[in-house]
């Protein structure tokens, strides 16, 4: 699939030169920093040396006083506390964080995760009934609850206090809870708005530590869980999230908690974990239980001790293999259905009654990799059509779905992803209406995948010093992505090799140089015929380090190749 190359704006050259002198680095590195909002020596120092001392005071968050006071009373009066969380990675890590920390001070804790299929997302009626039946007087809801108007009322009428720790956008009306912690709520002056759900739970515990003069090191020991939530929930890795992710990854790589250690071992990865590694290796394994059976399996792993976590990790790994099989099988089905479309479309909406509900969001994303357009995958559940939507960059799929609201029973989500439920009889009408809305709104450029390139750079500037400075910009993720470089007019030295029938690997050099650089192009075996010795081409790539048997070298991980 052809890609658009979009270059980031070049910063003011005077600022580039000044920063290069202050930091003693080349102007390519200065450009990367300025593109990330780093323009002075002091900003660079804070960026390259994240410090836990720079975390914001948790009591700047609206309602933190009330939440910490109520939690303190419950712990020291030995009240029963129910820790309630969503079934995804952010929810299960949130529950595990609160449980592991508070169990040092209380033996009156239980956790509750709703069933994805029988209860659905958020605080459920069944969950509140469970709390009533078991005599809980306090519920801490994590990564959910900001729109739980009815369930908050149910809890209050039963005499249960509800503390909501959420990071989603509130509706027009807030739940009548004992305390709501959500930096996105109106009148909350907390300086950083992009915490994960687990991050909001972390701030509650940080406030608990401050109020009760508990060493924060006890809490910082659990930052590996926070890092996993930040990575898996795809929140921006800037500001406070950068600090939490930096120290959380350090903990994950040096002394992970027992459950995460078991997942690391079962993944087979030997090198240090990055944010990307967490997203593709740890996150799916934690998510697999919630998708196929029940997410309480994931929490049992994350809060378990070393004697039991290996068995839990094996179980999650098996679930993830099952999930992958479902995912691959349904994706193949879906791609065949798209290939059979009789006319050109600007959207994809597919329905099949026996597709597994737990993987349809993943399948929607896979379809977009092949057909770059807003995509909705629907299946049948409880006599209704239910589905997941995924979008392409710059197109608001939630807004497009809202134009079809009269055909739906419910829907929700945000710009890039959404969920929806509708009567089976309305599926065909919805497919046609959604196609009309997308066709009317989408820009032709949005139907072509884009690669955002930070800057053009000559191969001669790719040194270990450049790589070492660049790697200190990690952890990479949303709003601080790993740099993508562009280099024009490079030539292969010899005919590249094809690996596993899909990938291409070889050596290249600049037109005016004989210095060789190794490259690898994943999924680019189809480009082999065009990679002729002596024929110049252009590349977009990540600069990475290859470490084989202790021998380190630089390697270009190609994102795209152009021959014009």
CSV table of N, CA, C and O in Angstrom, one decimal, residues 40 56 63 113-114 141 181 218 234 267 273-274 324 335 353 395 444 465 502 510 523:
chain,number,residue,atom,x,y,z
A,40,UNK,N,15.5,24.9,25.5
A,40,UNK,CA,16.5,25.5,26.4
A,40,UNK,C,17.3,24.4,27.1
A,40,UNK,O,16.8,23.2,27.2
A,56,UNK,N,3.6,16.1,40.3
A,56,UNK,CA,2.8,17.1,40.9
A,56,UNK,C,2.2,16.7,42.2
A,56,UNK,O,2.0,15.5,42.5
A,63,UNK,N,-11.0,17.2,44.6
A,63,UNK,CA,-11.6,16.1,45.5
A,63,UNK,C,-10.6,15.2,46.1
A,63,UNK,O,-11.0,14.2,46.8
A,113,UNK,N,-13.8,-7.4,39.1
A,113,UNK,CA,-13.7,-7.0,37.7
A,113,UNK,C,-15.0,-7.5,37.0
A,113,UNK,O,-15.4,-8.7,37.1
A,114,UNK,N,-15.7,-6.6,36.3
A,114,UNK,CA,-17.0,-7.1,35.6
A,114,UNK,C,-16.6,-8.0,34.5
A,114,UNK,O,-15.6,-7.9,33.9
A,141,UNK,N,-13.5,2.7,42.5
A,141,UNK,CA,-13.7,2.4,41.1
A,141,UNK,C,-12.5,3.0,40.3
A,141,UNK,O,-12.3,4.2,40.3
A,181,UNK,N,-12.2,11.6,41.3
A,181,UNK,CA,-10.9,12.0,40.9
A,181,UNK,C,-10.8,11.8,39.4
A,181,UNK,O,-10.9,10.6,38.9
A,218,UNK,N,7.6,2.8,49.1
A,218,UNK,CA,6.7,1.6,49.1
A,218,UNK,C,5.8,1.7,47.8
A,218,UNK,O,5.5,0.6,47.3
A,234,UNK,N,-2.2,3.6,25.6
A,234,UNK,CA,-1.7,4.6,24.5
A,234,UNK,C,-2.0,6.0,24.9
A,234,UNK,O,-2.5,6.8,24.2
A,267,UNK,N,7.5,-14.5,27.7
A,267,UNK,CA,7.5,-13.8,26.4
A,267,UNK,C,8.8,-14.2,25.6
A,267,UNK,O,8.8,-14.1,24.4
A,273,UNK,N,12.9,-4.2,28.1
A,273,UNK,CA,11.6,-3.9,27.5
A,273,UNK,C,11.5,-2.4,27.3
A,273,UNK,O,11.8,-1.6,28.2
A,274,UNK,N,10.9,-2.0,26.2
A,274,UNK,CA,10.6,-0.6,25.9
A,274,UNK,C,9.1,-0.5,26.0
A,274,UNK,O,8.4,-1.5,26.2
A,324,UNK,N,-5.0,-15.1,19.6
A,324,UNK,CA,-4.3,-14.9,18.3
A,324,UNK,C,-4.9,-15.7,17.2
A,324,UNK,O,-5.1,-15.3,16.1
A,335,UNK,N,-11.0,-10.0,5.5
A,335,UNK,CA,-10.3,-9.5,4.3
A,335,UNK,C,-10.8,-10.2,3.0
A,335,UNK,O,-10.9,-9.5,2.0
A,353,UNK,N,-22.3,-13.3,12.2
A,353,UNK,CA,-22.9,-13.6,13.5
A,353,UNK,C,-22.1,-14.4,14.5
A,353,UNK,O,-22.2,-14.4,15.7
A,395,UNK,N,-9.7,11.3,11.1
A,395,UNK,CA,-11.1,11.2,10.8
A,395,UNK,C,-11.8,10.8,12.1
A,395,UNK,O,-11.4,9.8,12.8
A,444,UNK,N,-9.6,12.8,0.7
A,444,UNK,CA,-8.9,11.8,0.0
A,444,UNK,C,-7.6,11.4,0.6
A,444,UNK,O,-7.2,10.2,0.6
A,465,UNK,N,27.3,8.3,18.6
A,465,UNK,CA,27.0,9.5,19.4
A,465,UNK,C,25.6,10.0,19.2
A,465,UNK,O,24.8,10.2,20.1
A,502,UNK,N,9.0,-12.9,3.7
A,502,UNK,CA,8.2,-11.6,3.9
A,502,UNK,C,9.1,-10.4,4.0
A,502,UNK,O,8.8,-9.3,3.7
A,510,UNK,N,25.3,5.7,0.8
A,510,UNK,CA,25.0,6.9,0.1
A,510,UNK,C,25.6,6.9,-1.3
A,510,UNK,O,26.6,6.2,-1.5
A,523,UNK,N,8.2,-6.9,6.1
A,523,UNK,CA,7.1,-7.0,5.2
A,523,UNK,C,7.4,-6.3,3.9
A,523,UNK,O,6.4,-5.9,3.1
